[in-house]
């Protein structure tokens, strides 16, 4: 008999099981939809369906999956939801302190499995085959510093959203190039809008953002007070079904036929197929309406409307309009025109003073000005009529 106690068993027996939170009369997806807001209430509840669809997506079937960004200040529930999804997939959470090699090895170990199969040749009754299985990555607290210090992680984020482009080559210690397939769904939490940083501009079209805020009440389910052993088996069992896999593929085909072909549609197609096939959305019309609402919200709250840049530009434009004669005297422009060189110098000044969260890309400046009602033509910004 061991002289040591296995405290993990004692803890599992002592804590109530997640099964007490699970309603067997309801579908798997409905249970997840009900559980998410109990763990971390969101300021925009409609986003729960996007989180659930992303978390339930069978990555082995998927082709393109954007990075799901949990964005908000500390203490808003980002880590808690990431932890719940890590339980759903039976994985460890990565942090900004993890090395690229550790992350690469972990993903390789989980994404590919060697299985024994019955062979057709009597001389080889058993054959072994490597197959891709469903997986997920959850990253807690990423920031610009990590992406700069570990450029291979940035490469993985850029390339790993599309299965067609997910192979990156890396030199090992001997100088030999090693190939690494880095595709997987990735949930990353951050306190800063790294997608708006000019150094990481390529992330902008590869992400979906969930915005977190201070909850008005305490979470009902505190994860550490529950035993989550076996929770990941729900996900494994659900997708270990030929009928469900076929249903997912049929849903994706149907959505692909009715959605227009553009960047935004491309990155949400596999997630939408999951939501439709699992019953999160009941029809293709519901899917279209949902993502129309999401992108409108994104432009208002994330891309332009809620940024520090937007607030500073609003004030700058207001002051120019209040002092329109100075504008005419200095630049020879009317009150409905702004000098782009002067605007760029002003943005550079804000950035040097630390008034911006990130160094904005030219694209972000243009989109924010468009959002505020201004259009760039040769030599000047003009107010849209």
Short mmCIF file of C-alpha atoms in Angstrom, two decimals:
data_model
loop_
_atom_site.label_atom_id
_atom_site.label_comp_id
_atom_site.label_asym_id
_atom_site.label_seq_id
_atom_site.Cartn_x
_atom_site.Cartn_y
_atom_site.Cartn_z
CA UNK A 1 0.00 0.00 0.00
CA UNK A 2 1.34 3.43 -0.99
CA UNK A 3 2.20 5.83 1.79
CA UNK A 4 1.01 8.68 -0.45
CA UNK A 5 -2.57 9.75 -0.99
CA UNK A 6 -3.84 10.42 -4.51
CA UNK A 7 -5.40 13.80 -3.84
CA UNK A 8 -6.78 14.09 -7.37
CA UNK A 9 -9.14 11.17 -6.71
CA UNK A 10 -10.19 12.63 -3.38
CA UNK A 11 -10.86 15.98 -5.03
CA UNK A 12 -12.90 14.39 -7.83
CA UNK A 13 -15.02 12.49 -5.33
CA UNK A 14 -15.53 15.57 -3.16
CA UNK A 15 -16.55 18.05 -5.86
CA UNK A 16 -19.95 17.90 -7.61
CA UNK A 17 -19.80 16.56 -11.17
CA UNK A 18 -20.47 18.64 -14.28
CA UNK A 19 -23.19 16.07 -15.01
CA UNK A 20 -25.38 17.92 -12.52
CA UNK A 21 -25.26 20.89 -14.90
CA UNK A 22 -26.04 18.80 -17.97
CA UNK A 23 -29.62 18.18 -19.13
CA UNK A 24 -29.71 14.86 -20.99
CA UNK A 25 -33.09 15.79 -22.45
CA UNK A 26 -31.46 18.64 -24.38
CA UNK A 27 -29.02 18.40 -27.32
CA UNK A 28 -25.29 18.67 -26.69
CA UNK A 29 -25.07 22.10 -28.34
CA UNK A 30 -27.98 23.44 -26.27
CA UNK A 31 -26.27 22.33 -23.08
CA UNK A 32 -23.11 24.18 -24.07
CA UNK A 33 -25.10 27.29 -24.99
CA UNK A 34 -26.72 27.21 -21.56
CA UNK A 35 -23.45 26.63 -19.72
CA UNK A 36 -21.31 29.37 -21.30
CA UNK A 37 -23.11 32.39 -19.75
CA UNK A 38 -23.14 30.68 -16.35
CA UNK A 39 -19.33 30.62 -16.43
CA UNK A 40 -18.72 34.11 -17.86
CA UNK A 41 -21.62 36.45 -18.65
CA UNK A 42 -20.94 38.40 -21.85
CA UNK A 43 -21.85 42.06 -22.42
CA UNK A 44 -23.11 41.01 -25.86
CA UNK A 45 -25.05 37.77 -25.24
CA UNK A 46 -25.63 37.07 -28.94
CA UNK A 47 -21.94 36.12 -29.19
CA UNK A 48 -22.57 32.97 -27.15
CA UNK A 49 -23.73 31.17 -30.31
CA UNK A 50 -20.49 32.04 -32.08
CA UNK A 51 -18.38 30.75 -29.18
CA UNK A 52 -20.37 27.51 -28.98
CA UNK A 53 -20.18 26.91 -32.74
CA UNK A 54 -16.44 27.54 -32.75
CA UNK A 55 -15.83 25.29 -29.74
CA UNK A 56 -17.86 22.46 -31.29
CA UNK A 57 -16.30 22.61 -34.77
CA UNK A 58 -14.71 19.30 -35.87
CA UNK A 59 -11.32 20.56 -36.99
CA UNK A 60 -10.47 17.37 -38.89
CA UNK A 61 -13.39 18.10 -41.24
CA UNK A 62 -12.78 21.85 -41.43
CA UNK A 63 -10.67 23.67 -44.01
CA UNK A 64 -10.55 27.27 -42.78
CA UNK A 65 -10.91 28.41 -39.18
CA UNK A 66 -10.14 31.96 -38.04
CA UNK A 67 -8.54 32.74 -34.70
CA UNK A 68 -11.19 33.45 -32.09
CA UNK A 69 -9.99 36.38 -29.99
CA UNK A 70 -11.29 36.84 -26.45
CA UNK A 71 -10.70 40.58 -25.96
CA UNK A 72 -11.16 42.59 -22.77
CA UNK A 73 -9.58 43.81 -19.58
CA UNK A 74 -8.40 41.50 -16.84
CA UNK A 75 -11.04 39.94 -14.64
CA UNK A 76 -13.76 39.85 -17.29
CA UNK A 77 -14.04 36.08 -17.73
CA UNK A 78 -11.80 35.47 -20.75
CA UNK A 79 -9.66 32.89 -18.97
CA UNK A 80 -12.69 31.15 -17.46
CA UNK A 81 -14.35 30.57 -20.84
CA UNK A 82 -11.02 29.45 -22.28
CA UNK A 83 -10.66 27.02 -19.41
CA UNK A 84 -14.15 25.60 -19.98
CA UNK A 85 -13.36 25.02 -23.65
CA UNK A 86 -10.08 23.36 -22.69
CA UNK A 87 -12.11 20.96 -20.53
CA UNK A 88 -14.43 20.31 -23.48
CA UNK A 89 -11.44 19.22 -25.58
CA UNK A 90 -9.36 17.65 -22.82
CA UNK A 91 -6.36 19.91 -23.47
CA UNK A 92 -3.94 22.09 -21.56
CA UNK A 93 -4.07 25.87 -21.88
CA UNK A 94 -1.02 27.59 -23.38
CA UNK A 95 0.27 30.92 -22.12
CA UNK A 96 2.44 33.68 -23.51
CA UNK A 97 5.39 32.12 -21.66
CA UNK A 98 5.24 28.85 -23.63
CA UNK A 99 7.89 28.33 -26.29
CA UNK A 100 7.05 27.69 -29.91
CA UNK A 101 8.66 24.24 -29.71
CA UNK A 102 6.41 23.23 -26.81
CA UNK A 103 3.30 24.47 -28.62
CA UNK A 104 4.30 22.75 -31.87
CA UNK A 105 4.96 19.42 -30.16
CA UNK A 106 1.70 19.60 -28.23
CA UNK A 107 -0.34 20.28 -31.37
CA UNK A 108 1.41 17.54 -33.33
CA UNK A 109 0.79 15.00 -30.58
CA UNK A 110 -2.90 15.82 -30.38
CA UNK A 111 -3.74 16.39 -34.04
CA UNK A 112 -2.32 13.16 -35.44
CA UNK A 113 -3.03 9.66 -34.13
CA UNK A 114 -1.79 6.28 -35.34
CA UNK A 115 -4.52 3.66 -35.37
CA UNK A 116 -4.55 -0.08 -36.07
CA UNK A 117 -6.76 -1.23 -38.95
CA UNK A 118 -7.63 -4.57 -40.49
CA UNK A 119 -5.51 -5.21 -43.58
CA UNK A 120 -6.58 -6.90 -46.82
CA UNK A 121 -3.35 -8.89 -47.19
CA UNK A 122 -3.32 -12.12 -45.11
CA UNK A 123 0.41 -11.61 -44.63
CA UNK A 124 -0.36 -8.29 -42.94
CA UNK A 125 -3.65 -8.77 -41.08
CA UNK A 126 -3.12 -5.52 -39.18
CA UNK A 127 -1.95 -2.26 -40.70
CA UNK A 128 -1.27 1.07 -39.05
CA UNK A 129 -2.46 4.38 -40.38
CA UNK A 130 -1.95 7.98 -39.20
CA UNK A 131 -5.17 9.97 -39.17
CA UNK A 132 -6.11 13.53 -38.26
CA UNK A 133 -8.37 13.90 -35.24
CA UNK A 134 -10.32 16.88 -33.93
CA UNK A 135 -8.43 19.25 -31.69
CA UNK A 136 -8.33 22.78 -30.31
CA UNK A 137 -5.75 25.23 -28.99
CA UNK A 138 -6.45 27.68 -26.17
CA UNK A 139 -3.96 30.48 -25.52
CA UNK A 140 -4.24 32.73 -22.49
CA UNK A 141 -2.86 36.26 -22.43
CA UNK A 142 -1.06 36.81 -25.72
CA UNK A 143 0.37 40.22 -26.57
CA UNK A 144 2.64 42.04 -29.01
CA UNK A 145 5.74 41.32 -26.93
CA UNK A 146 5.23 37.57 -27.28
CA UNK A 147 4.66 37.76 -31.04
CA UNK A 148 7.81 39.86 -31.51
CA UNK A 149 10.02 37.70 -29.31
CA UNK A 150 8.69 34.46 -30.83
CA UNK A 151 8.15 35.17 -34.55
CA UNK A 152 7.44 31.50 -35.26
CA UNK A 153 4.28 31.79 -33.17
CA UNK A 154 3.19 34.72 -35.33
CA UNK A 155 3.92 32.58 -38.40
CA UNK A 156 1.78 29.82 -36.94
CA UNK A 157 -1.11 32.22 -36.36
CA UNK A 158 -0.82 33.58 -39.91
CA UNK A 159 -0.59 30.21 -41.62
CA UNK A 160 -2.55 27.99 -39.28
CA UNK A 161 -6.04 29.23 -40.09
CA UNK A 162 -6.15 27.59 -43.53
CA UNK A 163 -5.44 23.89 -44.03
CA UNK A 164 -4.17 24.60 -47.56
CA UNK A 165 -1.43 26.93 -46.29
CA UNK A 166 -0.65 25.46 -42.87
CA UNK A 167 2.76 23.96 -43.67
CA UNK A 168 5.70 25.97 -42.39
CA UNK A 169 9.37 24.97 -42.60
CA UNK A 170 11.67 25.47 -39.65
CA UNK A 171 15.39 24.82 -39.31
CA UNK A 172 16.29 22.47 -36.47
CA UNK A 173 19.55 22.48 -34.51
CA UNK A 174 21.40 20.66 -37.28
CA UNK A 175 20.28 23.14 -39.93
CA UNK A 176 17.85 20.69 -41.52
CA UNK A 177 14.42 22.06 -42.40
CA UNK A 178 11.51 20.42 -40.60
CA UNK A 179 7.95 20.75 -41.89
CA UNK A 180 5.16 21.50 -39.45
CA UNK A 181 1.42 21.52 -40.19
CA UNK A 182 -0.02 24.14 -37.88
CA UNK A 183 -3.74 24.17 -38.74
CA UNK A 184 -6.15 24.08 -35.81
CA UNK A 185 -8.89 26.15 -34.22
CA UNK A 186 -7.24 28.65 -31.88
CA UNK A 187 -8.78 30.65 -29.06
CA UNK A 188 -6.51 33.45 -27.84
CA UNK A 189 -7.24 35.88 -25.02
CA UNK A 190 -5.71 39.34 -24.94
CA UNK A 191 -6.12 42.69 -23.23
CA UNK A 192 -4.94 44.70 -26.25
CA UNK A 193 -6.24 44.87 -29.84
CA UNK A 194 -3.18 43.30 -31.43
CA UNK A 195 -5.01 42.91 -34.77
CA UNK A 196 -4.87 46.71 -35.17
CA UNK A 197 -1.09 46.84 -34.67
CA UNK A 198 0.70 47.62 -37.94
CA UNK A 199 3.30 44.96 -37.13
CA UNK A 200 0.62 42.26 -37.18
CA UNK A 201 -1.68 43.65 -39.85
CA UNK A 202 -2.09 40.24 -41.47
CA UNK A 203 -4.03 38.98 -38.45
CA UNK A 204 -6.95 41.32 -39.09
CA UNK A 205 -8.56 39.21 -41.83
CA UNK A 206 -7.90 35.98 -39.94
CA UNK A 207 -9.81 36.70 -36.73
CA UNK A 208 -13.20 36.87 -35.09
CA UNK A 209 -13.45 38.90 -31.89
CA UNK A 210 -15.50 38.29 -28.75
CA UNK A 211 -15.60 41.34 -26.51
CA UNK A 212 -15.65 40.86 -22.75
CA UNK A 213 -16.66 43.42 -20.15
CA UNK A 214 -17.26 43.63 -16.43
CA UNK A 215 -20.21 41.42 -15.55
CA UNK A 216 -23.11 42.85 -13.58
CA UNK A 217 -23.19 39.74 -11.41
CA UNK A 218 -20.89 36.97 -10.26
CA UNK A 219 -20.61 33.87 -12.46
CA UNK A 220 -23.02 31.18 -11.33
CA UNK A 221 -20.64 28.33 -12.17
CA UNK A 222 -17.11 28.73 -10.81
CA UNK A 223 -15.09 26.10 -12.63
CA UNK A 224 -12.79 25.21 -9.74
CA UNK A 225 -15.80 24.20 -7.65
CA UNK A 226 -16.78 21.43 -10.06
CA UNK A 227 -15.34 18.12 -11.20
CA UNK A 228 -14.92 18.18 -15.01
CA UNK A 229 -13.54 14.67 -15.39
CA UNK A 230 -15.02 13.08 -18.51
CA UNK A 231 -16.47 16.31 -19.91
CA UNK A 232 -14.32 16.02 -23.05
CA UNK A 233 -15.84 12.62 -23.83
CA UNK A 234 -19.03 14.44 -24.85
CA UNK A 235 -17.20 16.10 -27.74
CA UNK A 236 -15.39 12.90 -28.76
CA UNK A 237 -18.57 10.81 -28.74
CA UNK A 238 -20.62 13.44 -30.55
CA UNK A 239 -18.33 13.57 -33.57
CA UNK A 240 -17.55 9.86 -33.57
CA UNK A 241 -20.62 9.48 -35.77
CA UNK A 242 -20.67 9.01 -39.53
CA UNK A 243 -24.15 10.54 -39.78
CA UNK A 244 -23.11 13.70 -37.94
CA UNK A 245 -19.97 14.05 -40.05
CA UNK A 246 -22.06 13.74 -43.22
CA UNK A 247 -24.58 16.24 -41.86
CA UNK A 248 -21.77 18.71 -41.18
CA UNK A 249 -20.43 18.34 -44.73
CA UNK A 250 -23.93 18.73 -46.18
CA UNK A 251 -24.47 21.88 -44.11
CA UNK A 252 -21.19 23.33 -45.31
CA UNK A 253 -22.06 22.58 -48.93
CA UNK A 254 -25.48 24.20 -48.55
CA UNK A 255 -24.04 27.34 -46.96
CA UNK A 256 -21.29 27.54 -49.57
CA UNK A 257 -23.91 27.60 -52.32
CA UNK A 258 -25.93 30.49 -50.86
CA UNK A 259 -23.18 32.68 -49.36
CA UNK A 260 -21.37 35.19 -51.53
CA UNK A 261 -17.67 34.51 -52.01
CA UNK A 262 -15.73 37.08 -49.98
CA UNK A 263 -13.13 37.12 -47.21
CA UNK A 264 -15.64 37.37 -44.39
CA UNK A 265 -17.77 34.53 -45.68
CA UNK A 266 -14.72 32.35 -46.24
CA UNK A 267 -13.53 32.51 -42.63
CA UNK A 268 -16.94 31.79 -41.06
CA UNK A 269 -18.17 29.01 -43.37
CA UNK A 270 -16.91 26.04 -41.33
CA UNK A 271 -18.09 27.58 -38.05
CA UNK A 272 -21.49 28.29 -39.56
CA UNK A 273 -21.69 24.67 -40.77
CA UNK A 274 -21.13 23.53 -37.19
CA UNK A 275 -23.82 25.83 -35.84
CA UNK A 276 -26.30 24.72 -38.48
CA UNK A 277 -25.60 20.99 -38.20
CA UNK A 278 -25.72 20.98 -34.37
CA UNK A 279 -28.94 23.00 -34.16
CA UNK A 280 -27.47 26.23 -32.80
CA UNK A 281 -29.03 27.89 -35.86
CA UNK A 282 -32.21 26.37 -37.26
CA UNK A 283 -31.92 27.50 -40.87
CA UNK A 284 -29.57 29.04 -43.40
CA UNK A 285 -31.53 32.30 -43.09
CA UNK A 286 -30.77 32.36 -39.35
CA UNK A 287 -27.07 31.89 -40.13
CA UNK A 288 -27.05 34.75 -42.65
CA UNK A 289 -28.93 37.08 -40.29
CA UNK A 290 -26.64 36.19 -37.40
CA UNK A 291 -23.39 36.96 -39.20
CA UNK A 292 -24.84 40.10 -40.72
CA UNK A 293 -25.50 41.24 -37.14
CA UNK A 294 -22.03 40.14 -36.04
CA UNK A 295 -20.18 42.07 -38.75
CA UNK A 296 -22.24 45.20 -38.09
CA UNK A 297 -21.37 44.89 -34.41
CA UNK A 298 -17.71 44.27 -35.27
CA UNK A 299 -17.44 47.45 -37.30
CA UNK A 300 -19.15 49.49 -34.60
CA UNK A 301 -17.49 48.07 -31.49
CA UNK A 302 -14.18 46.54 -32.55
CA UNK A 303 -12.80 47.66 -35.88
CA UNK A 304 -13.47 51.36 -35.66
CA UNK A 305 -16.15 52.70 -33.35
CA UNK A 306 -14.83 51.70 -29.93
CA UNK A 307 -11.09 52.23 -30.49
CA UNK A 308 -8.81 54.84 -28.96
CA UNK A 309 -7.97 55.91 -32.51
CA UNK A 310 -11.62 56.58 -33.28
CA UNK A 311 -12.07 58.70 -30.17
CA UNK A 312 -8.98 60.79 -30.92
CA UNK A 313 -9.97 61.26 -34.56
CA UNK A 314 -13.45 62.40 -33.53
CA UNK A 315 -11.93 65.05 -31.26
CA UNK A 316 -9.39 66.09 -33.90
CA UNK A 317 -12.07 66.51 -36.58
CA UNK A 318 -14.35 68.39 -34.19
CA UNK A 319 -11.58 70.84 -33.32
CA UNK A 320 -10.76 71.37 -37.01
CA UNK A 321 -14.40 72.05 -37.80
CA UNK A 322 -14.68 74.48 -34.87
CA UNK A 323 -11.63 76.32 -36.15
CA UNK A 324 -12.34 76.06 -39.84
CA UNK A 325 -10.75 79.38 -40.77
CA UNK A 326 -7.40 78.13 -39.46
CA UNK A 327 -7.78 75.12 -41.71
CA UNK A 328 -8.33 77.33 -44.72
CA UNK A 329 -5.40 79.61 -43.84
CA UNK A 330 -2.91 76.80 -43.19
CA UNK A 331 -3.74 74.29 -45.88
CA UNK A 332 -6.04 76.02 -48.33
CA UNK A 333 -8.80 73.51 -47.59
CA UNK A 334 -12.48 73.99 -46.82
CA UNK A 335 -14.11 72.86 -43.57
CA UNK A 336 -15.17 69.67 -45.35
CA UNK A 337 -11.58 68.71 -46.19
CA UNK A 338 -8.64 67.43 -44.13
CA UNK A 339 -4.99 67.39 -45.13
CA UNK A 340 -3.76 63.73 -45.08
CA UNK A 341 -0.16 64.72 -44.30
CA UNK A 342 -1.24 66.74 -41.27
CA UNK A 343 -3.49 63.89 -40.16
CA UNK A 344 -0.66 61.38 -40.40
CA UNK A 345 1.63 63.63 -38.35
CA UNK A 346 -1.09 63.95 -35.71
CA UNK A 347 -1.53 60.17 -35.51
CA UNK A 348 2.24 59.71 -35.22
CA UNK A 349 2.24 62.24 -32.38
CA UNK A 350 -0.55 60.37 -30.54
CA UNK A 351 1.38 57.16 -30.96
CA UNK A 352 4.62 58.63 -29.56
CA UNK A 353 2.72 60.01 -26.57
CA UNK A 354 1.33 56.55 -25.80
CA UNK A 355 -2.26 57.62 -26.47
CA UNK A 356 -2.91 54.70 -28.85
CA UNK A 357 -3.07 51.07 -27.76
CA UNK A 358 -1.25 49.96 -30.92
CA UNK A 359 0.42 51.55 -33.94
CA UNK A 360 -2.50 51.70 -36.41
CA UNK A 361 -2.18 50.38 -39.93
CA UNK A 362 -2.99 52.62 -42.90
CA UNK A 363 -5.93 50.33 -43.54
CA UNK A 364 -7.26 50.82 -40.01
CA UNK A 365 -6.91 54.61 -40.30
CA UNK A 366 -8.77 54.59 -43.62
CA UNK A 367 -11.53 52.34 -42.31
CA UNK A 368 -11.94 54.43 -39.17
CA UNK A 369 -12.12 57.65 -41.17
CA UNK A 370 -14.67 56.02 -43.48
CA UNK A 371 -16.66 54.99 -40.42
CA UNK A 372 -16.59 58.63 -39.25
CA UNK A 373 -17.87 59.80 -42.64
CA UNK A 374 -14.68 60.77 -44.47
CA UNK A 375 -13.26 59.52 -47.78
CA UNK A 376 -9.70 59.82 -49.09
CA UNK A 377 -9.17 61.19 -52.60
CA UNK A 378 -5.85 62.35 -54.10
CA UNK A 379 -4.44 65.06 -51.85
CA UNK A 380 -7.16 65.29 -49.22
CA UNK A 381 -9.81 63.71 -47.05
CA UNK A 382 -13.33 64.87 -47.94
CA UNK A 383 -16.55 64.58 -45.97
CA UNK A 384 -19.01 62.11 -47.47
CA UNK A 385 -22.30 63.64 -48.51
#
